[in-house]
Coordinates of N, CA, C and O in Angstrom, one line a residue:
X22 N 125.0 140.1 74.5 CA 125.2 139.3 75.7 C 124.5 139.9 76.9 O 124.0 139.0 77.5
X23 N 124.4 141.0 77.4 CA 124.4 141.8 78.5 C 125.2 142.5 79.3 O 126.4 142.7 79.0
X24 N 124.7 143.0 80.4 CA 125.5 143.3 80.9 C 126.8 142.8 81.7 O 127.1 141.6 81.6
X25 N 127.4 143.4 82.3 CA 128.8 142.7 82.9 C 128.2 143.1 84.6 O 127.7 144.1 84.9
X26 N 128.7 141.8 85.5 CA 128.7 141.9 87.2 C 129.8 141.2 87.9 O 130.2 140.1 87.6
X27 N 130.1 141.9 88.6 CA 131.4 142.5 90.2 C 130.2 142.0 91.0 O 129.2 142.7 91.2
X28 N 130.3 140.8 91.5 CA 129.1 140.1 92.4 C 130.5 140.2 93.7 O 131.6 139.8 93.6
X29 N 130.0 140.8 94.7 CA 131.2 141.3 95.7 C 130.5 140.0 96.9 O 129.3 140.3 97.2
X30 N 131.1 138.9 97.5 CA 130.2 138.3 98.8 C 131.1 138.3 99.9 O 132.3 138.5 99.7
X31 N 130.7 138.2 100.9 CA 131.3 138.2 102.1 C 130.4 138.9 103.4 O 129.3 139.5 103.5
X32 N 131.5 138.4 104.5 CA 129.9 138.3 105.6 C 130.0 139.9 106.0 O 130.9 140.7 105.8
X33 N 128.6 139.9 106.8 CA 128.1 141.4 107.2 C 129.2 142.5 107.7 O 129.5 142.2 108.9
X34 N 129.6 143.4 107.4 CA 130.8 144.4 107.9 C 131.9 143.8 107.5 O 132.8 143.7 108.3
X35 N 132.2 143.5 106.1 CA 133.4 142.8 105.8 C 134.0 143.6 105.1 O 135.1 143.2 104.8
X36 N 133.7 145.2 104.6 CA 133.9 145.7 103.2 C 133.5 146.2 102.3 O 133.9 147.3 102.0
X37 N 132.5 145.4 101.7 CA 131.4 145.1 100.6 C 131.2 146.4 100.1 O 131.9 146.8 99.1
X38 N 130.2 147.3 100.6 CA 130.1 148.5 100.3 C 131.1 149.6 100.2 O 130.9 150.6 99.6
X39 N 132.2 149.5 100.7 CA 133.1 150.5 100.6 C 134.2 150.2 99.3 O 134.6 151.0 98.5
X40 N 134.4 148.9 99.5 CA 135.0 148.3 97.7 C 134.1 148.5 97.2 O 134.4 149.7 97.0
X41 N 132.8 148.3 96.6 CA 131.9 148.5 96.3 C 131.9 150.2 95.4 O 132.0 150.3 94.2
X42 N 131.9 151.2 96.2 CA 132.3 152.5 96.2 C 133.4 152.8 95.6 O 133.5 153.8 94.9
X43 N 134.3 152.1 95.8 CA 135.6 152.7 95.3 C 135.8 151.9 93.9 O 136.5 152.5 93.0
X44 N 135.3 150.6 93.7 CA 135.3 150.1 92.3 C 133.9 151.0 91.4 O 134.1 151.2 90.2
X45 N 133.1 151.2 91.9 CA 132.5 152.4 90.7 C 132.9 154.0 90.4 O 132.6 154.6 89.4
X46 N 133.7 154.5 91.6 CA 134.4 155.2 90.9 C 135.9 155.0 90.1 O 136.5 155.9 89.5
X47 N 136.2 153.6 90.2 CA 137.3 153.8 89.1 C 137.3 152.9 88.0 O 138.3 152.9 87.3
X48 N 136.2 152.0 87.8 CA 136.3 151.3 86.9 C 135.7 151.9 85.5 O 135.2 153.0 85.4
X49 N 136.0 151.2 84.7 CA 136.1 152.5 83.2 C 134.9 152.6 82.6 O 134.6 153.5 81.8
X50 N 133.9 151.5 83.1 CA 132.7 151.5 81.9 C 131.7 151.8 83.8 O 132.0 151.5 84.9
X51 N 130.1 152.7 83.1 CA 129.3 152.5 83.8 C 129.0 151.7 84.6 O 128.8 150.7 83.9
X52 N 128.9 151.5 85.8 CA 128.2 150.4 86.4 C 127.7 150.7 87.8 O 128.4 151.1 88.7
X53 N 125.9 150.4 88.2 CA 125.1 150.4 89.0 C 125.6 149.6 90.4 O 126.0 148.5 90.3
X54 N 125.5 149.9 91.1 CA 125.9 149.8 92.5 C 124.6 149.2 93.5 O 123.9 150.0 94.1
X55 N 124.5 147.7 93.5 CA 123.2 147.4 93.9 C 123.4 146.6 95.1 O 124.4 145.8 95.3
X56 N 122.3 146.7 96.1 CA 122.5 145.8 97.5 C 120.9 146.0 98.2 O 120.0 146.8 98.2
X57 N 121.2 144.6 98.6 CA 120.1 144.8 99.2 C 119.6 145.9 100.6 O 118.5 146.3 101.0
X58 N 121.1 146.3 101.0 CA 121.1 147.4 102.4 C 120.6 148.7 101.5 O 120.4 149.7 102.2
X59 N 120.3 148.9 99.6 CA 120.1 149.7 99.2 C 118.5 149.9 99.0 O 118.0 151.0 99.0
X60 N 117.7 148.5 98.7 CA 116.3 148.6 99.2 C 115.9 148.6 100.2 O 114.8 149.1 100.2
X61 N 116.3 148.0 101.4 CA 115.9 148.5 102.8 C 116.3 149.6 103.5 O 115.8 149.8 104.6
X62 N 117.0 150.4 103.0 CA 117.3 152.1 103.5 C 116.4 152.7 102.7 O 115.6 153.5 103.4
X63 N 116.2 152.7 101.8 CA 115.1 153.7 100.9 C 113.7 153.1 101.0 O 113.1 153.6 100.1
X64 N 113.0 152.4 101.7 CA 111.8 152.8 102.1 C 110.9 151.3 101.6 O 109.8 150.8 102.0
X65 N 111.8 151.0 100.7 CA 110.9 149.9 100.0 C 110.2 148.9 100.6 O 109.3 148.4 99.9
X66 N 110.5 148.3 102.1 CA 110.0 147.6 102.7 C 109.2 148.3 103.3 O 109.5 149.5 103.4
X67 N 107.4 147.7 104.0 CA 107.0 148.0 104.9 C 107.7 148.1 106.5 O 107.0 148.0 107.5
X68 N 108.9 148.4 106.7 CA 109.6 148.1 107.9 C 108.8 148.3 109.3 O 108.9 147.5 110.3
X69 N 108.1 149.3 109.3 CA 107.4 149.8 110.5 C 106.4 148.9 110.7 O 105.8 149.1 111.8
X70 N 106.1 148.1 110.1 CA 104.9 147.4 110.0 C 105.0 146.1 110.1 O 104.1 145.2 110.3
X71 N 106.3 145.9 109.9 CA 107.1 144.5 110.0 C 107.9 144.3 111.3 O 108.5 143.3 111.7
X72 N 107.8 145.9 111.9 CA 108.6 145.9 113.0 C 107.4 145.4 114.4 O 107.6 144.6 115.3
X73 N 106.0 146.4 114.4 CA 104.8 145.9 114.8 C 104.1 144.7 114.8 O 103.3 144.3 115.6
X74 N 104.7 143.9 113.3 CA 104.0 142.3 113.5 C 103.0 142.2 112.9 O 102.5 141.1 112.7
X75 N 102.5 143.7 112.2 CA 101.6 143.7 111.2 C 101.7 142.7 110.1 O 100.9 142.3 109.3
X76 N 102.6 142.4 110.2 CA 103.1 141.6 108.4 C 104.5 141.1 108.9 O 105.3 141.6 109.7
X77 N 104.7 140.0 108.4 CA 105.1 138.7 109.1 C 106.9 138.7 108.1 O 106.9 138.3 106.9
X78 N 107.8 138.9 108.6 CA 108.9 139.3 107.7 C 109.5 137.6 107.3 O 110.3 137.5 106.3
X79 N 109.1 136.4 108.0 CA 109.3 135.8 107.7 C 108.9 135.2 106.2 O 109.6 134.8 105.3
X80 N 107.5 135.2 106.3 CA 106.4 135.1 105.1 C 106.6 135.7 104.0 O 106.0 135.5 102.9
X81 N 107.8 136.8 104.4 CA 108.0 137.4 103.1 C 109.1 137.7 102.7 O 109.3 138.3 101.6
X82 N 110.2 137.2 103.6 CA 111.7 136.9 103.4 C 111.7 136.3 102.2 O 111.6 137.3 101.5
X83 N 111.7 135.2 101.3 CA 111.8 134.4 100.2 C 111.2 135.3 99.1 O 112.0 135.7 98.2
X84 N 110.1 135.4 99.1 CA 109.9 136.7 98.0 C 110.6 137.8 97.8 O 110.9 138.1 96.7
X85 N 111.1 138.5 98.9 CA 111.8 139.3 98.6 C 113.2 138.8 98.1 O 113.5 139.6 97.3
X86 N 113.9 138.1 98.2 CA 115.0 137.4 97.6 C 114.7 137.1 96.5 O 115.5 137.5 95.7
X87 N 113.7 136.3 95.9 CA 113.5 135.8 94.8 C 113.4 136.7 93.9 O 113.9 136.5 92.8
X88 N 112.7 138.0 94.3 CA 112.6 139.0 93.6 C 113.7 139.7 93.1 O 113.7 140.0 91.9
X89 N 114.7 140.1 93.9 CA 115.9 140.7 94.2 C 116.7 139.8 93.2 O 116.7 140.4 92.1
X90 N 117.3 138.7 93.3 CA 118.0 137.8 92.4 C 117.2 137.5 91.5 O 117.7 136.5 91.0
X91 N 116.1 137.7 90.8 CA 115.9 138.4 89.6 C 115.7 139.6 88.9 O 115.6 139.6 87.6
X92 N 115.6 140.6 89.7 CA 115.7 141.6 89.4 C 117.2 141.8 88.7 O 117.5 142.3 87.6
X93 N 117.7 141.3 89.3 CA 119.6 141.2 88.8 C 120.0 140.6 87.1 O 121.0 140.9 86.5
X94 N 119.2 139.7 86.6 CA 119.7 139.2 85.5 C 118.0 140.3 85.2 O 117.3 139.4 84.8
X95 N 117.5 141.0 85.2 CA 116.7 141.5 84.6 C 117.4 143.1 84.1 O 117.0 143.6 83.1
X96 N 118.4 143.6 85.1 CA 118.8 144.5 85.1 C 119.9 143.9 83.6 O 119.8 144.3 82.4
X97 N 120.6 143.3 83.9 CA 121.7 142.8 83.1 C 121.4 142.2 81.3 O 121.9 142.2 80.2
X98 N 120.2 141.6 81.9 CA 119.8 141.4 80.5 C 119.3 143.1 79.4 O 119.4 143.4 78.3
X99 N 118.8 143.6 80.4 CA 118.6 145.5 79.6 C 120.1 145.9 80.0 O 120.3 146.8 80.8
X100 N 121.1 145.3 79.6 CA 122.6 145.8 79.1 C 123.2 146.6 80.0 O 124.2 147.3 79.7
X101 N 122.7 146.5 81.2 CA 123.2 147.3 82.9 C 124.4 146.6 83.3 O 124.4 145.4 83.5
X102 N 125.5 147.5 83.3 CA 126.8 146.6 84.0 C 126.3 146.8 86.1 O 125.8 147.7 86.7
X103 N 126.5 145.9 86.5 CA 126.2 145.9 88.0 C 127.9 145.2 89.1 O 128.7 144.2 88.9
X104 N 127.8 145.9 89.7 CA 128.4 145.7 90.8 C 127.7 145.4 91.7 O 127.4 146.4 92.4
X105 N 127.2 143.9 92.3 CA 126.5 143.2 93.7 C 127.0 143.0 94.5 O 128.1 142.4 94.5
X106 N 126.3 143.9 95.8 CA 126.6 142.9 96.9 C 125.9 142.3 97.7 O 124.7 142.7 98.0
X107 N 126.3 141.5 98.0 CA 124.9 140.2 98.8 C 125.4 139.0 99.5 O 126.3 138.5 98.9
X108 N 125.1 138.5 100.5 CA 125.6 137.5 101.2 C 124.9 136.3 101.3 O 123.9 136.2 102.1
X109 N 125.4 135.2 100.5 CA 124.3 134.2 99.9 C 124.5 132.9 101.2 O 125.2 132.0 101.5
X110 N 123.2 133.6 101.8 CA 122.9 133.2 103.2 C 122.5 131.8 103.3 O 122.7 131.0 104.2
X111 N 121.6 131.5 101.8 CA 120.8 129.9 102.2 C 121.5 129.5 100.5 O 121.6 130.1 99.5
X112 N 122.0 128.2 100.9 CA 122.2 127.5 99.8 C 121.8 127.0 98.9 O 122.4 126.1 98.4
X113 N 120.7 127.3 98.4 CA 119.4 127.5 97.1 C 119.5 128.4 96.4 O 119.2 128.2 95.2
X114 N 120.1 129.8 96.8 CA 120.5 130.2 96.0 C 121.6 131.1 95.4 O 121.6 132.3 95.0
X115 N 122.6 130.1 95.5 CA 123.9 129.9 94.4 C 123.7 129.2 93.6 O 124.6 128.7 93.0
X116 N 122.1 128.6 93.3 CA 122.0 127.6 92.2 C 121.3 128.6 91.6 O 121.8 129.1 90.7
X117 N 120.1 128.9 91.9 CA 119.6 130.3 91.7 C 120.5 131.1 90.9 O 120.6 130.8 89.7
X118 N 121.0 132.0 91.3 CA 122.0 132.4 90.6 C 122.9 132.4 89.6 O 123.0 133.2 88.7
X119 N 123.7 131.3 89.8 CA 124.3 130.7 88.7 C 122.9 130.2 87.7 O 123.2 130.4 86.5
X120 N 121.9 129.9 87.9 CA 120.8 129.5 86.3 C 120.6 131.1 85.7 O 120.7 131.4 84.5
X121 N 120.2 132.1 86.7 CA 119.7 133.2 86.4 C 120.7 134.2 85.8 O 120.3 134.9 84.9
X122 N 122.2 134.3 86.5 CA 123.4 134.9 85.4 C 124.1 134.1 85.0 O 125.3 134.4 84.9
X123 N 123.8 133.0 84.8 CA 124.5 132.1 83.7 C 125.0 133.0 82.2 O 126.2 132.7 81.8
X124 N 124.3 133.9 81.5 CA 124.4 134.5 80.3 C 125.3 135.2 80.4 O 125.7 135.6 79.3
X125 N 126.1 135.8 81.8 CA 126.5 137.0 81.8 C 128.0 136.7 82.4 O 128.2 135.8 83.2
X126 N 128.9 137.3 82.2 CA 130.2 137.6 82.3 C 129.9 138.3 84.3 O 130.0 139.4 84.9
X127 N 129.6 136.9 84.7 CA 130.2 137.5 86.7 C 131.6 137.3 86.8 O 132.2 136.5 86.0
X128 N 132.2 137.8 87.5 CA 133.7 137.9 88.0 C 132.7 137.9 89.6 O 131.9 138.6 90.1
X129 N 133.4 136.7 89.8 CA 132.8 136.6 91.6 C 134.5 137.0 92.9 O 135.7 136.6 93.0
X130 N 133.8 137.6 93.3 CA 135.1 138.1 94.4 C 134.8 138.0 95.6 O 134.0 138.8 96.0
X131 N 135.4 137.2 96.5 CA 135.4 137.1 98.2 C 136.1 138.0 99.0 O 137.3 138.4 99.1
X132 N 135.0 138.2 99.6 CA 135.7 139.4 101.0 C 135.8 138.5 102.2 O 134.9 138.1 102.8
X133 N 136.7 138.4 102.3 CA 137.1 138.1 103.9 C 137.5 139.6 105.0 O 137.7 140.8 104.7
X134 N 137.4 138.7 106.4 CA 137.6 139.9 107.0 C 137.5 138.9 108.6 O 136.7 138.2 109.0
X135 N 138.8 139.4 109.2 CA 138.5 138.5 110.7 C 137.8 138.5 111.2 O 137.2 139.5 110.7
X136 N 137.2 137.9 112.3 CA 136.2 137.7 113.0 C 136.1 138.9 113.9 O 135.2 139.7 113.8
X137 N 137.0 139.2 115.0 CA 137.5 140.5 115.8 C 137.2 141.7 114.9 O 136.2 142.3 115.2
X138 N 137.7 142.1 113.9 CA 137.2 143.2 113.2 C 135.7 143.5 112.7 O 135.1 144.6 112.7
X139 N 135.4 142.1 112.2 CA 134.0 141.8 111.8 C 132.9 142.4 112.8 O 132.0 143.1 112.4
X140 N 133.3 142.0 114.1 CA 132.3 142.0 115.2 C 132.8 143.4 115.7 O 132.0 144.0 116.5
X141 N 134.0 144.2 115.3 CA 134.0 145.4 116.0 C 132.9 146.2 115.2 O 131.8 146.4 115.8
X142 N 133.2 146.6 113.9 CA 132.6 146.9 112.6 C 130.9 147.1 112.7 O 130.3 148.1 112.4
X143 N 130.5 145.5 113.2 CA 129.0 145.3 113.2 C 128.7 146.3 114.5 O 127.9 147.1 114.3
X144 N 129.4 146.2 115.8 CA 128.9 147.1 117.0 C 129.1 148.8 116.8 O 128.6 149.7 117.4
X145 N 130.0 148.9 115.9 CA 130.5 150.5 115.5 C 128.7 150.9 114.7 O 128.0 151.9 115.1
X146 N 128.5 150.0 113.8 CA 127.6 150.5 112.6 C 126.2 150.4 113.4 O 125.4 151.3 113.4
X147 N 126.1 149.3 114.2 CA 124.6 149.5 115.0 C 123.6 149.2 114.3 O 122.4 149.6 114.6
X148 N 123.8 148.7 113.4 CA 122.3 148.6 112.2 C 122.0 147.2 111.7 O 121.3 146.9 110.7
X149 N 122.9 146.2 112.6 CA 122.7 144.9 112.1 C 122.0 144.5 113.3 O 121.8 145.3 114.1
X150 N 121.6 143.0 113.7 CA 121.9 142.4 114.5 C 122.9 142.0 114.8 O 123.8 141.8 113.9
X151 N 123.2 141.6 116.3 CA 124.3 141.6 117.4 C 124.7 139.9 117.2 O 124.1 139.1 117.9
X152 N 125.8 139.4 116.0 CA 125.7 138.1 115.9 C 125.7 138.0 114.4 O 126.2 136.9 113.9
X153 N 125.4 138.9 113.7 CA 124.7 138.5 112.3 C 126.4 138.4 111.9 O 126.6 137.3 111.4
X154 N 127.5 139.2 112.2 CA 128.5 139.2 111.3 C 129.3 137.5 111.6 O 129.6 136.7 110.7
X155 N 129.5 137.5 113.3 CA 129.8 136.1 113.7 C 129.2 135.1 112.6 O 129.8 134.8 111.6
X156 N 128.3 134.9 112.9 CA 127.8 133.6 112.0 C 128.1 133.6 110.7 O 128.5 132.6 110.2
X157 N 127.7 135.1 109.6 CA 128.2 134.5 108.8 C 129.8 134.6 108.3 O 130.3 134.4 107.1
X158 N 130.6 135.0 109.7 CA 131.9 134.9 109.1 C 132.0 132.9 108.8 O 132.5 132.5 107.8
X159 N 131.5 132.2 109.8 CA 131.4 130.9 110.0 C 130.8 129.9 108.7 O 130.8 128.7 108.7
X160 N 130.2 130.9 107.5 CA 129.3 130.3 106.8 C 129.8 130.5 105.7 O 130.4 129.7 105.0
X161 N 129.4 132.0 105.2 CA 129.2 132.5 103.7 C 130.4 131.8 102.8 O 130.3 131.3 101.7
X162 N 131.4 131.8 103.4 CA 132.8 131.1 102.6 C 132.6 129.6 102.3 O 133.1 129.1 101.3
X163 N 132.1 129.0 103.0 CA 132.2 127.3 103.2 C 131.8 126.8 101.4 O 130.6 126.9 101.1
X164 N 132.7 126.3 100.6 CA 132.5 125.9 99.5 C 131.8 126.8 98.6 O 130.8 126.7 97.9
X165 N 132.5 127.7 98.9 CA 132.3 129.0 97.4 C 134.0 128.7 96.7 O 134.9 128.2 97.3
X166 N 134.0 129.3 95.1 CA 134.6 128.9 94.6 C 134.6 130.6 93.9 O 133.8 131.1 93.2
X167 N 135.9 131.3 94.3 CA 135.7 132.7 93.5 C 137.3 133.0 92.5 O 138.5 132.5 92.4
X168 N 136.4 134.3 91.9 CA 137.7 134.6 91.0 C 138.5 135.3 91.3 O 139.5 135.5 90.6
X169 N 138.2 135.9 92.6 CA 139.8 136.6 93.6 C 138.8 136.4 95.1 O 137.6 136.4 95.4
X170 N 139.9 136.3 95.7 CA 139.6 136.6 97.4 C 140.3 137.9 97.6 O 141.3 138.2 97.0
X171 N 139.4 138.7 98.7 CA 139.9 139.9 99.3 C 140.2 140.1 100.6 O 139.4 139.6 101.4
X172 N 140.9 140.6 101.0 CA 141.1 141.4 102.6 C 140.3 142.0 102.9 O 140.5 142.9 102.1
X173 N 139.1 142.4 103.6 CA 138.3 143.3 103.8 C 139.3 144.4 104.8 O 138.7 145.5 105.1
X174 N 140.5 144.1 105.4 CA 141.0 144.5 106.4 C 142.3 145.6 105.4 O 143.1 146.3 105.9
X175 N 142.0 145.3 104.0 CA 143.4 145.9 103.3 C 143.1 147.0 103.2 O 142.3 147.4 103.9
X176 N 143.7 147.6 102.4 CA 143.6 149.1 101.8 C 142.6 148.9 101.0 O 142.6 147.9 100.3
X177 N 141.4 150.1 101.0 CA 140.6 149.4 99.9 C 141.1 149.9 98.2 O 140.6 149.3 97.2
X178 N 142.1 151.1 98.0 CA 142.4 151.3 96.7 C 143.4 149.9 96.2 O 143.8 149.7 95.0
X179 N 143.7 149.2 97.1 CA 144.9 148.5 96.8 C 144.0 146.8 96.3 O 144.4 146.0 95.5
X180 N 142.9 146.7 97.0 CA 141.9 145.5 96.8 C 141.4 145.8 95.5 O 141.3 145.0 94.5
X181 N 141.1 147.1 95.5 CA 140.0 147.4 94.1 C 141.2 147.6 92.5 O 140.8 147.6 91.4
X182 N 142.3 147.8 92.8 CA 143.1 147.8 91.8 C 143.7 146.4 91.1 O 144.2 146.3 90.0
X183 N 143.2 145.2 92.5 CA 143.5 143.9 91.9 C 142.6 143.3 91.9 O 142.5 142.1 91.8
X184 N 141.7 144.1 92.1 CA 140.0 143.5 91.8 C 139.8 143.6 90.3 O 139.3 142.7 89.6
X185 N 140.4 144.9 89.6 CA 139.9 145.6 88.6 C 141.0 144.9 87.4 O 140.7 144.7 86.2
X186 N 142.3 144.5 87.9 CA 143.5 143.7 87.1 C 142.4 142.1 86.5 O 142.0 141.6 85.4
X187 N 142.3 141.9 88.1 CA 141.4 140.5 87.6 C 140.5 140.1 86.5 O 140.6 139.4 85.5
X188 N 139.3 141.4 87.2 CA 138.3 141.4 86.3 C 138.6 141.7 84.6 O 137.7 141.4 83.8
X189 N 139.7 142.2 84.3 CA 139.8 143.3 83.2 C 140.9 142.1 82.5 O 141.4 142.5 81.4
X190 N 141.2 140.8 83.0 CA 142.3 140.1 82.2 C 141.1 138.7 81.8 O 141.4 137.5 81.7
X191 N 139.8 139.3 81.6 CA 139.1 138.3 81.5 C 138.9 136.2 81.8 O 138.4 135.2 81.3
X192 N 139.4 136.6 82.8 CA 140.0 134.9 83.7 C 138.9 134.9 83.9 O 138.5 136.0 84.1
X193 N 138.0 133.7 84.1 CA 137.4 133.3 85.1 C 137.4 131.9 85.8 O 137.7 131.0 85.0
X194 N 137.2 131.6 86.9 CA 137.4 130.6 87.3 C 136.5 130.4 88.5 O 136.8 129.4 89.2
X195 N 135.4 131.3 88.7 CA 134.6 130.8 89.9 C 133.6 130.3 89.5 O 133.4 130.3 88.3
X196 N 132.8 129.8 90.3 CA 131.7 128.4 90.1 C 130.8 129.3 88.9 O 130.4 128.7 88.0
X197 N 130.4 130.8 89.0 CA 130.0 131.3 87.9 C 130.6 131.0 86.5 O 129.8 131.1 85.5
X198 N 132.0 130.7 86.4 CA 132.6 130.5 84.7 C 131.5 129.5 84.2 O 130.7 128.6 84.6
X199 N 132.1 130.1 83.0 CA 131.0 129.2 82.1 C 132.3 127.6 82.0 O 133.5 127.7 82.0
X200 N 131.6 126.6 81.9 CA 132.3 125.4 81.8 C 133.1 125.3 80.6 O 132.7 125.6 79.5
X201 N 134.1 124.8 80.9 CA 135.3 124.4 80.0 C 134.5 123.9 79.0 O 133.5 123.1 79.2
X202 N 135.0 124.3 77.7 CA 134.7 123.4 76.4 C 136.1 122.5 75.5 O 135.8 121.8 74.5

C-alpha cells in the first residue's frame, strides 16, 4: 500500500509544527516530519534572489507546489510514513491531493486556533507576513471535511494523544477516506 500520513492543516501560527513535534515523538511507527517552512529554511529556494527581483516568486510559486505535493505521494509510495503540514491555500489543490494520496491511508486533522492568538503568534514569530495568519484563519477551514478537529490553543500532549486515539482506531471520515462501498 505505502506509506501512512498525519496531513496536519490549519492557518499560519495555529500549532502545526509544534503538534507536529510532539506526534513524531510519540507515535509508535517511524514517521518524517515534512513542511514546507522545512524547504524554505534550509536553503532550497533561491530566496536572496527572489528577494532582489532576480527571479520572479510569482512565476514560480505553482511549481514549487506542484512539486512539493508530489513529492508527498512520492515519498509515500517508497513506504515513508509522513506527518504534513501545509495550508491548502488555493482550491486546486485539495483535488490535487486527494488524486495524488488517494492510495494512501491520510487521517486529515484540523487545527484551529482564534484569531487574537493567531495574530499574536504571527507578530511573536516575525517570519511571516503581517496578515498572512488573519486571512487564512478566514479561509483554510471553509468546506474542509476532516478526521478530528484540534485546538491549536490546547495542551499540545493532550491534542496529540487524541490525535494519535483517532488515527490508531482506523476511522476515517475526511474528504481523503476512501468512498464507502
Amino acid at each position: 500500500m505505502g506509506g501512512q500520513i498525519i496531513f496536519l492543516h490549519g492557518p499560519s501560527s495555529s500549532g502545526k509544527s509544534t503538534t507536529a513535534k510532539a506526534l513524531q515523538d510519540a507515535i509508535e511507527l517511524p514517521f518524517w516530519h515534512i513542511s514546507i517552512d522545512h524547504l524554505r529554511d534550509s536553503g532550497v529556494l533561491p530566496d536572496k534572489r527572489i528577494r532582489s527581483r532576480a527571479f520572479q516568486w510569482s512565476q514560480m510559486r505553482q511549481p514549487f507546489f506542484d512539486g512539493f505535493h508530489a513529492s508527498l505521494a512520492a515519498y509515500a509510495h517508497a513506504v515513508n510514513n509522513l506527518i504534513v503540514e501545509h495550508i491548502l491555500e488555493q482550491p486546486e489543490w485539495i483535488a490535487d491531493l486527494k488524486r495524488m494520496l488517494g492510495p494512501f491511508d491520510v487521517y486529515f486533522v484540523g487545527l484551529h486556533c482564534d484569531l487574537n492568538t493567531l495574530n499574536q503568534r504571527e507578530t511573536a514569530r516575525g517570519d511571516r507576513p503581517v496578515g498572512s495568519a488573519s486571512q487564512d484563519f478566514h479561509t483554510v477551514h471553509v468546506g474542509r471535511t476532516y478526521d478530528i478537529e484540534l485546538d491549536g490553543t490546547a495542551d499540545t500532549a493532550a491534542n496529540v494523544s487524541a490525535l494519535l486515539e483517532g488515527w490508531r482506531s482506523g476511522r476515517r471520515v475526511s474528504e481523503f477516506a476512501p468512498p464507502a462501498s
